[in-house]
Amino acid sequence: MPKYYLLPKRLAKKAPWTQQPVWLLEALVFYGLYGLIRLLPFPLAAAFLSRLFGVIGYHNTKKRRVVQRNLAVVLPQLTEAERDPFTRQVFRTTGLAAAELFLLDRLWRRRERYLEFDVHPEAMQAFERREAMVFATAHAGAWQLTNLISREYGLSISILYAREANPWLRRFFQARRRAFGSRLVPTAGGVRELMRELADGHSVGAAFDTRIDSGEMIPFFDVPAPTNTTPARLSLRGYPLIPIRCVRLPRHRYRIEVLAPLRPDAALADRHAQVSDLTLRLNRLFEDWIRESPGDWLCMKRRWPKQSPAGESAA
């Protein structure tokens, strides 16, 4: 999560005394926006935040440039002008994600109106056995709603999240995330924390499509990118690796799709080769999801290395 939403990083370094006042101002903005959104029906709230975030985000030159570079790798066949509508949609999607988080409790209470679940039979068998599983998603579509799988099927899932630096916003977002009905685990705990949760019988879930600088270079849209191999490593320890996503449907409906577990390739004798192969297959799934609707991929952070020759040529 960003340290500041309203204060440029360069200014924060020059004037560190502004940190507390800016953090307080940001919290007031979010609480005020949340109070307004709670007064609106969900379709109107989603439309309002989509338009608001779309305008503000697109005019953030730095963020727009990052999104454009990421989409250039995803859609290399298009010109920059042809990709621009997808760039705008990414920022509008940020507003939709905010509405979905702010009103998550309402979506759950009225789930007959808004939600449907599609679970692969193999995944359902794991649900019924109450196994500790690894749920892997990407920041594509309404990814936050995938967490509702725990409430729908009575699963114990520990959700990884990035802890906000701003203490007031931390409390704000924690209150919203409680609607997931899951245990919340900060990403700062790392792999050891994940192993502890799994050993205690809790499944774990997270979005694994973001850049992790210490990760292994695995192709993503045919360009090597630092990738988190933790899901694959946990799968090799015997925990089912289950891809999951949430698709936005017409008329403000959502379909949460739970796919068949991905399994290591037993034909690959080398453990490292199995990890790389399984991570690549997970990346391929993410690619399919993103290609279906590129504007629904929240890609406002650099995904590929700056100095990657392949990435530069693709972009």
mmCIF file of C-alpha atoms in Angstrom:
data_model
loop_
_atom_site.group_PDB
_atom_site.id
_atom_site.type_symbol
_atom_site.label_atom_id
_atom_site.label_comp_id
_atom_site.label_asym_id
_atom_site.label_seq_id
_atom_site.Cartn_x
_atom_site.Cartn_y
_atom_site.Cartn_z
ATOM 1 C CA MET A 1 0.000 0.000 0.000
ATOM 2 C CA PRO A 2 1.287 3.540 -0.687
ATOM 3 C CA LYS A 3 2.657 5.481 2.266
ATOM 4 C CA TYR A 4 0.766 8.579 1.089
ATOM 5 C CA TYR A 5 -2.270 9.066 -1.137
ATOM 6 C CA LEU A 6 -2.258 12.866 -1.260
ATOM 7 C CA LEU A 7 1.374 13.847 -0.621
ATOM 8 C CA PRO A 8 4.002 13.367 -3.367
ATOM 9 C CA LYS A 9 6.888 11.203 -2.189
ATOM 10 C CA ARG A 10 9.436 13.873 -3.134
ATOM 11 C CA LEU A 11 7.731 16.497 -0.986
ATOM 12 C CA ALA A 12 7.437 14.082 1.928
ATOM 13 C CA LYS A 13 11.209 13.616 1.941
ATOM 14 C CA LYS A 14 11.815 17.361 1.900
ATOM 15 C CA ALA A 15 9.274 18.120 4.626
ATOM 16 C CA PRO A 16 8.985 15.080 6.945
ATOM 17 C CA TRP A 17 7.030 17.159 9.489
ATOM 18 C CA THR A 18 4.043 17.007 7.115
ATOM 19 C CA GLN A 19 3.575 13.254 7.638
ATOM 20 C CA GLN A 20 1.134 13.302 10.558
ATOM 21 C CA PRO A 21 -1.047 16.177 9.257
ATOM 22 C CA VAL A 22 -1.240 14.608 5.803
ATOM 23 C CA TRP A 23 -2.056 11.187 7.235
ATOM 24 C CA LEU A 24 -4.852 12.734 9.285
ATOM 25 C CA LEU A 25 -6.169 14.608 6.243
ATOM 26 C CA GLU A 26 -6.128 11.427 4.159
ATOM 27 C CA ALA A 27 -8.058 9.576 6.856
ATOM 28 C CA LEU A 28 -10.670 12.352 6.984
ATOM 29 C CA VAL A 29 -11.066 12.184 3.195
ATOM 30 C CA PHE A 30 -11.571 8.412 3.233
ATOM 31 C CA TYR A 31 -13.991 8.485 6.172
ATOM 32 C CA GLY A 32 -15.942 11.315 4.532
ATOM 33 C CA LEU A 33 -16.084 9.481 1.209
ATOM 34 C CA TYR A 34 -17.137 6.296 2.978
ATOM 35 C CA GLY A 35 -19.935 8.127 4.801
ATOM 36 C CA LEU A 36 -21.233 9.473 1.490
ATOM 37 C CA ILE A 37 -21.038 6.117 -0.285
ATOM 38 C CA ARG A 38 -22.975 4.371 2.484
ATOM 39 C CA LEU A 39 -25.940 6.618 1.685
ATOM 40 C CA LEU A 40 -26.110 5.455 -1.935
ATOM 41 C CA PRO A 41 -27.458 2.261 -3.479
ATOM 42 C CA PHE A 42 -24.630 0.048 -4.692
ATOM 43 C CA PRO A 43 -25.044 0.676 -8.462
ATOM 44 C CA LEU A 44 -24.951 4.440 -7.925
ATOM 45 C CA ALA A 45 -22.007 4.204 -5.510
ATOM 46 C CA ALA A 46 -20.059 2.088 -7.994
ATOM 47 C CA ALA A 47 -20.768 4.494 -10.855
ATOM 48 C CA PHE A 48 -19.805 7.539 -8.778
ATOM 49 C CA LEU A 49 -16.498 6.126 -7.509
ATOM 50 C CA SER A 50 -15.643 4.709 -10.920
ATOM 51 C CA ARG A 51 -16.030 8.144 -12.495
ATOM 52 C CA LEU A 52 -14.229 9.944 -9.635
ATOM 53 C CA PHE A 53 -11.220 7.612 -9.485
ATOM 54 C CA GLY A 54 -11.133 7.405 -13.260
ATOM 55 C CA VAL A 55 -10.683 11.170 -13.660
ATOM 56 C CA ILE A 56 -8.275 11.656 -10.751
ATOM 57 C CA GLY A 57 -6.184 8.577 -11.521
ATOM 58 C CA TYR A 58 -5.817 9.183 -15.234
ATOM 59 C CA HIS A 59 -4.502 12.692 -14.597
ATOM 60 C CA ASN A 60 -1.800 11.343 -12.287
ATOM 61 C CA THR A 61 0.991 11.379 -14.854
ATOM 62 C CA LYS A 62 3.289 8.999 -12.984
ATOM 63 C CA LYS A 63 0.598 6.371 -12.404
ATOM 64 C CA ARG A 64 -0.692 6.701 -15.964
ATOM 65 C CA ARG A 65 2.793 6.095 -17.331
ATOM 66 C CA VAL A 66 3.160 2.900 -15.265
ATOM 67 C CA VAL A 67 -0.205 1.585 -16.443
ATOM 68 C CA GLN A 68 0.648 2.416 -20.057
ATOM 69 C CA ARG A 69 3.940 0.532 -19.838
ATOM 70 C CA ASN A 70 2.276 -2.513 -18.287
ATOM 71 C CA LEU A 71 -0.500 -2.574 -20.876
ATOM 72 C CA ALA A 72 2.067 -2.208 -23.662
ATOM 73 C CA VAL A 73 3.361 -5.657 -22.718
ATOM 74 C CA VAL A 74 -0.140 -7.101 -22.411
ATOM 75 C CA LEU A 75 -1.411 -5.569 -25.687
ATOM 76 C CA PRO A 76 1.676 -5.173 -27.908
ATOM 77 C CA GLN A 77 -0.435 -5.443 -31.078
ATOM 78 C CA LEU A 78 -2.165 -2.131 -30.291
ATOM 79 C CA THR A 79 -0.846 1.394 -30.675
ATOM 80 C CA GLU A 80 -0.632 3.660 -27.637
ATOM 81 C CA ALA A 81 -3.769 5.481 -28.790
ATOM 82 C CA GLU A 82 -5.634 2.182 -29.144
ATOM 83 C CA ARG A 83 -4.555 1.163 -25.634
ATOM 84 C CA ASP A 84 -5.651 4.457 -24.100
ATOM 85 C CA PRO A 85 -9.284 3.358 -23.439
ATOM 86 C CA PHE A 86 -7.932 0.389 -21.466
ATOM 87 C CA THR A 87 -5.659 2.738 -19.521
ATOM 88 C CA ARG A 88 -8.641 4.897 -18.582
ATOM 89 C CA GLN A 89 -10.627 1.808 -17.627
ATOM 90 C CA VAL A 90 -7.881 0.672 -15.211
ATOM 91 C CA PHE A 91 -8.395 3.832 -13.176
ATOM 92 C CA ARG A 92 -12.168 3.504 -13.339
ATOM 93 C CA THR A 93 -11.747 -0.069 -12.110
ATOM 94 C CA THR A 94 -9.943 1.314 -9.069
ATOM 95 C CA GLY A 95 -13.137 3.154 -8.190
ATOM 96 C CA LEU A 96 -15.202 -0.001 -8.673
ATOM 97 C CA ALA A 97 -12.832 -1.877 -6.352
ATOM 98 C CA ALA A 98 -13.258 0.865 -3.739
ATOM 99 C CA ALA A 99 -17.061 0.622 -3.957
ATOM 100 C CA GLU A 100 -16.907 -3.163 -3.662
ATOM 101 C CA LEU A 101 -14.741 -2.936 -0.558
ATOM 102 C CA PHE A 102 -16.701 -0.097 1.063
ATOM 103 C CA LEU A 103 -20.013 -1.917 0.572
ATOM 104 C CA LEU A 104 -18.780 -5.491 0.898
ATOM 105 C CA ASP A 105 -21.039 -6.191 3.851
ATOM 106 C CA ARG A 106 -24.039 -5.043 1.810
ATOM 107 C CA LEU A 107 -23.067 -7.245 -1.142
ATOM 108 C CA TRP A 108 -22.856 -10.213 1.213
ATOM 109 C CA ARG A 109 -26.190 -9.531 2.918
ATOM 110 C CA ARG A 110 -27.859 -9.319 -0.505
ATOM 111 C CA ARG A 111 -25.821 -12.082 -2.085
ATOM 112 C CA GLU A 112 -28.880 -13.584 -3.806
ATOM 113 C CA ARG A 113 -29.053 -10.339 -5.773
ATOM 114 C CA TYR A 114 -25.356 -9.811 -6.444
ATOM 115 C CA LEU A 115 -23.341 -13.034 -6.121
ATOM 116 C CA GLU A 116 -23.083 -16.456 -7.707
ATOM 117 C CA PHE A 117 -20.498 -19.165 -7.070
ATOM 118 C CA ASP A 118 -19.026 -21.658 -9.547
ATOM 119 C CA VAL A 119 -16.794 -24.258 -7.884
ATOM 120 C CA HIS A 120 -14.956 -26.983 -9.798
ATOM 121 C CA PRO A 121 -15.822 -30.485 -8.472
ATOM 122 C CA GLU A 122 -12.193 -31.201 -7.519
ATOM 123 C CA ALA A 123 -12.023 -27.980 -5.530
ATOM 124 C CA MET A 124 -15.345 -28.812 -3.881
ATOM 125 C CA GLN A 125 -13.931 -32.156 -2.761
ATOM 126 C CA ALA A 126 -11.088 -30.301 -1.028
ATOM 127 C CA PHE A 127 -13.673 -27.993 0.578
ATOM 128 C CA GLU A 128 -15.578 -30.979 1.913
ATOM 129 C CA ARG A 129 -12.400 -32.536 3.337
ATOM 130 C CA ARG A 130 -11.667 -29.213 5.070
ATOM 131 C CA GLU A 131 -8.080 -29.342 3.848
ATOM 132 C CA ALA A 132 -5.685 -26.453 4.303
ATOM 133 C CA MET A 133 -5.443 -24.967 0.798
ATOM 134 C CA VAL A 134 -3.624 -22.185 -1.027
ATOM 135 C CA PHE A 135 -5.989 -19.870 -2.934
ATOM 136 C CA ALA A 136 -4.241 -17.876 -5.657
ATOM 137 C CA THR A 137 -5.790 -14.953 -7.493
ATOM 138 C CA ALA A 138 -4.701 -11.881 -9.440
ATOM 139 C CA HIS A 139 -5.687 -8.208 -9.235
ATOM 140 C CA ALA A 140 -8.089 -8.822 -12.118
ATOM 141 C CA GLY A 141 -11.829 -8.290 -12.002
ATOM 142 C CA ALA A 142 -13.414 -7.976 -8.557
ATOM 143 C CA TRP A 143 -10.587 -9.912 -6.889
ATOM 144 C CA GLN A 144 -11.496 -8.760 -3.356
ATOM 145 C CA LEU A 145 -14.835 -10.567 -3.546
ATOM 146 C CA THR A 146 -13.051 -13.913 -3.908
ATOM 147 C CA ASN A 147 -12.521 -13.734 -0.142
ATOM 148 C CA LEU A 148 -16.252 -14.315 0.367
ATOM 149 C CA ILE A 149 -15.681 -17.969 -0.501
ATOM 150 C CA SER A 150 -14.850 -18.506 3.172
ATOM 151 C CA ARG A 151 -18.264 -17.257 4.313
ATOM 152 C CA GLU A 152 -20.182 -19.109 1.604
ATOM 153 C CA TYR A 153 -18.618 -22.510 2.339
ATOM 154 C CA GLY A 154 -17.599 -22.134 5.983
ATOM 155 C CA LEU A 155 -13.857 -22.316 5.250
ATOM 156 C CA SER A 156 -11.109 -21.059 7.537
ATOM 157 C CA ILE A 157 -8.971 -18.873 5.290
ATOM 158 C CA SER A 158 -6.194 -16.495 6.282
ATOM 159 C CA ILE A 159 -6.046 -13.579 3.836
ATOM 160 C CA LEU A 160 -2.738 -11.842 3.173
ATOM 161 C CA TYR A 161 -2.892 -8.066 2.951
ATOM 162 C CA ALA A 162 -0.482 -5.140 2.738
ATOM 163 C CA ARG A 163 -0.518 -3.225 6.020
ATOM 164 C CA GLU A 164 -1.109 0.520 5.633
ATOM 165 C CA ALA A 165 1.591 2.834 7.036
ATOM 166 C CA ASN A 166 -1.019 5.438 8.006
ATOM 167 C CA PRO A 167 -2.403 4.245 11.394
ATOM 168 C CA TRP A 168 -5.795 5.934 10.878
ATOM 169 C CA LEU A 169 -6.236 4.425 7.428
ATOM 170 C CA ARG A 170 -5.029 1.088 8.770
ATOM 171 C CA ARG A 171 -7.973 1.027 11.180
ATOM 172 C CA PHE A 172 -10.305 2.199 8.413
ATOM 173 C CA PHE A 173 -9.361 -0.572 5.985
ATOM 174 C CA GLN A 174 -9.222 -3.222 8.682
ATOM 175 C CA ALA A 175 -12.827 -2.435 9.550
ATOM 176 C CA ARG A 176 -13.830 -2.849 5.899
ATOM 177 C CA ARG A 177 -11.861 -6.117 5.503
ATOM 178 C CA ARG A 178 -13.678 -7.747 8.411
ATOM 179 C CA ALA A 179 -16.550 -8.340 5.989
ATOM 180 C CA PHE A 180 -14.344 -10.972 4.300
ATOM 181 C CA GLY A 181 -15.142 -13.288 7.205
ATOM 182 C CA SER A 182 -11.508 -14.436 7.173
ATOM 183 C CA ARG A 183 -8.425 -14.163 9.321
ATOM 184 C CA LEU A 184 -6.214 -11.238 8.248
ATOM 185 C CA VAL A 185 -2.454 -11.779 8.030
ATOM 186 C CA PRO A 186 -0.022 -8.945 7.121
ATOM 187 C CA THR A 187 2.333 -9.756 4.260
ATOM 188 C CA ALA A 188 5.231 -8.632 6.466
ATOM 189 C CA GLY A 189 5.100 -12.056 8.127
ATOM 190 C CA GLY A 190 6.412 -13.654 4.953
ATOM 191 C CA VAL A 191 6.493 -17.358 4.095
ATOM 192 C CA ARG A 192 7.005 -18.400 7.706
ATOM 193 C CA GLU A 193 3.678 -16.863 8.678
ATOM 194 C CA LEU A 194 1.994 -18.678 5.794
ATOM 195 C CA MET A 195 3.490 -21.981 6.893
ATOM 196 C CA ARG A 196 2.300 -21.366 10.441
ATOM 197 C CA GLU A 197 -1.252 -20.703 9.246
ATOM 198 C CA LEU A 198 -1.279 -23.824 7.063
ATOM 199 C CA ALA A 199 0.185 -25.982 9.833
ATOM 200 C CA ASP A 200 -2.640 -24.794 12.093
ATOM 201 C CA GLY A 201 -5.177 -26.005 9.542
ATOM 202 C CA HIS A 202 -6.045 -22.618 8.017
ATOM 203 C CA SER A 203 -6.095 -22.136 4.263
ATOM 204 C CA VAL A 204 -4.306 -19.053 2.900
ATOM 205 C CA GLY A 205 -5.217 -16.737 0.061
ATOM 206 C CA ALA A 206 -3.577 -13.842 -1.764
ATOM 207 C CA ALA A 207 -3.107 -12.137 -5.131
ATOM 208 C CA PHE A 208 0.168 -13.309 -6.643
ATOM 209 C CA ASP A 209 0.363 -11.289 -9.872
ATOM 210 C CA THR A 210 2.457 -8.388 -8.538
ATOM 211 C CA ARG A 211 6.205 -7.920 -8.881
ATOM 212 C CA ILE A 212 8.348 -9.294 -6.076
ATOM 213 C CA ASP A 213 11.949 -8.199 -6.569
ATOM 214 C CA SER A 214 13.375 -11.244 -4.800
ATOM 215 C CA GLY A 215 11.255 -13.588 -6.921
ATOM 216 C CA GLU A 216 12.275 -15.934 -9.695
ATOM 217 C CA MET A 217 12.286 -14.689 -13.286
ATOM 218 C CA ILE A 218 9.260 -16.422 -14.796
ATOM 219 C CA PRO A 219 7.668 -15.422 -18.130
ATOM 220 C CA PHE A 220 4.562 -13.283 -17.777
ATOM 221 C CA PHE A 221 3.031 -12.372 -21.131
ATOM 222 C CA ASP A 222 6.207 -13.900 -22.601
ATOM 223 C CA VAL A 223 8.464 -11.388 -20.825
ATOM 224 C CA PRO A 224 10.533 -12.600 -17.826
ATOM 225 C CA ALA A 225 9.291 -10.943 -14.639
ATOM 226 C CA PRO A 226 10.241 -11.327 -10.942
ATOM 227 C CA THR A 227 7.538 -13.674 -9.708
ATOM 228 C CA ASN A 228 6.436 -15.017 -6.340
ATOM 229 C CA THR A 229 6.941 -18.802 -6.387
ATOM 230 C CA THR A 230 5.473 -19.336 -2.905
ATOM 231 C CA PRO A 231 2.174 -20.875 -4.140
ATOM 232 C CA ALA A 232 4.065 -23.500 -6.141
ATOM 233 C CA ARG A 233 6.431 -24.275 -3.267
ATOM 234 C CA LEU A 234 3.515 -24.759 -0.904
ATOM 235 C CA SER A 235 1.831 -27.020 -3.452
ATOM 236 C CA LEU A 236 4.909 -29.234 -3.452
ATOM 237 C CA ARG A 237 4.453 -29.561 0.305
ATOM 238 C CA GLY A 238 1.058 -31.141 -0.288
ATOM 239 C CA TYR A 239 -1.285 -28.150 -0.003
ATOM 240 C CA PRO A 240 -3.778 -27.926 -2.910
ATOM 241 C CA LEU A 241 -3.100 -24.870 -5.073
ATOM 242 C CA ILE A 242 -6.484 -23.528 -6.152
ATOM 243 C CA PRO A 243 -6.835 -20.612 -8.607
ATOM 244 C CA ILE A 244 -9.813 -18.372 -7.876
ATOM 245 C CA ARG A 245 -11.202 -15.229 -9.455
ATOM 246 C CA CYS A 246 -14.309 -13.024 -9.438
ATOM 247 C CA VAL A 247 -15.786 -11.866 -12.754
ATOM 248 C CA ARG A 248 -17.859 -8.710 -13.049
ATOM 249 C CA LEU A 249 -21.117 -9.483 -14.856
ATOM 250 C CA PRO A 250 -23.789 -7.154 -16.302
ATOM 251 C CA ARG A 251 -26.298 -5.491 -13.973
ATOM 252 C CA HIS A 252 -23.798 -5.345 -11.099
ATOM 253 C CA ARG A 253 -23.619 -9.087 -10.568
ATOM 254 C CA TYR A 254 -20.506 -11.096 -9.744
ATOM 255 C CA ARG A 255 -19.467 -14.686 -10.378
ATOM 256 C CA ILE A 256 -16.822 -16.147 -8.071
ATOM 257 C CA GLU A 257 -15.082 -18.954 -9.952
ATOM 258 C CA VAL A 258 -13.017 -21.609 -8.159
ATOM 259 C CA LEU A 259 -10.938 -23.631 -10.610
ATOM 260 C CA ALA A 260 -9.502 -27.122 -10.392
ATOM 261 C CA PRO A 261 -6.345 -27.408 -8.265
ATOM 262 C CA LEU A 262 -3.036 -27.020 -10.118
ATOM 263 C CA ARG A 263 -0.695 -29.928 -9.436
ATOM 264 C CA PRO A 264 3.081 -30.266 -9.845
ATOM 265 C CA ASP A 265 4.230 -32.122 -12.941
ATOM 266 C CA ALA A 266 5.461 -35.474 -11.625
ATOM 267 C CA ALA A 267 7.386 -36.006 -14.876
ATOM 268 C CA LEU A 268 9.786 -33.271 -13.783
ATOM 269 C CA ALA A 269 12.156 -34.920 -11.332
ATOM 270 C CA ASP A 270 13.916 -31.711 -10.305
ATOM 271 C CA ARG A 271 12.083 -29.796 -7.552
ATOM 272 C CA HIS A 272 13.141 -26.405 -8.898
ATOM 273 C CA ALA A 273 11.824 -27.339 -12.342
ATOM 274 C CA GLN A 274 8.492 -28.319 -10.798
ATOM 275 C CA VAL A 275 8.252 -24.983 -8.977
ATOM 276 C CA SER A 276 9.071 -23.020 -12.134
ATOM 277 C CA ASP A 277 6.643 -25.023 -14.257
ATOM 278 C CA LEU A 278 3.778 -24.695 -11.759
ATOM 279 C CA THR A 279 4.390 -20.950 -11.364
ATOM 280 C CA LEU A 280 4.420 -20.534 -15.137
ATOM 281 C CA ARG A 281 1.083 -22.347 -15.424
ATOM 282 C CA LEU A 282 -0.388 -20.073 -12.765
ATOM 283 C CA ASN A 283 0.941 -17.052 -14.664
ATOM 284 C CA ARG A 284 -0.700 -18.385 -17.840
ATOM 285 C CA LEU A 285 -4.046 -18.477 -16.047
ATOM 286 C CA PHE A 286 -3.564 -14.886 -14.890
ATOM 287 C CA GLU A 287 -2.734 -13.904 -18.467
ATOM 288 C CA ASP A 288 -5.978 -15.439 -19.727
ATOM 289 C CA TRP A 289 -7.990 -13.542 -17.116
ATOM 290 C CA ILE A 290 -6.281 -10.247 -17.923
ATOM 291 C CA ARG A 291 -6.632 -10.674 -21.708
ATOM 292 C CA GLU A 292 -10.383 -11.181 -21.261
ATOM 293 C CA SER A 293 -10.664 -7.657 -19.848
ATOM 294 C CA PRO A 294 -7.353 -5.717 -19.759
ATOM 295 C CA GLY A 295 -9.024 -2.663 -18.233
ATOM 296 C CA ASP A 296 -10.047 -4.721 -15.208
ATOM 297 C CA TRP A 297 -6.429 -5.426 -14.251
ATOM 298 C CA LEU A 298 -5.209 -3.131 -11.463
ATOM 299 C CA CYS A 299 -1.662 -2.644 -12.694
ATOM 300 C CA MET A 300 -0.618 0.704 -11.239
ATOM 301 C CA LYS A 301 2.708 -0.687 -10.062
ATOM 302 C CA ARG A 302 5.541 -1.623 -12.401
ATOM 303 C CA ARG A 303 5.283 -5.350 -13.189
ATOM 304 C CA TRP A 304 8.392 -5.897 -15.311
ATOM 305 C CA PRO A 305 11.993 -4.818 -14.567
ATOM 306 C CA LYS A 306 12.969 -1.394 -15.892
ATOM 307 C CA GLN A 307 16.166 -2.688 -17.412
ATOM 308 C CA SER A 308 14.721 -5.858 -18.960
ATOM 309 C CA PRO A 309 15.686 -5.785 -22.640
ATOM 310 C CA ALA A 310 12.721 -8.030 -23.548
ATOM 311 C CA GLY A 311 10.369 -5.908 -21.504
ATOM 312 C CA GLU A 312 11.661 -2.690 -23.063
ATOM 313 C CA SER A 313 11.270 -4.014 -26.576
ATOM 314 C CA ALA A 314 7.754 -5.260 -25.854
ATOM 315 C CA ALA A 315 6.801 -1.941 -24.337
#
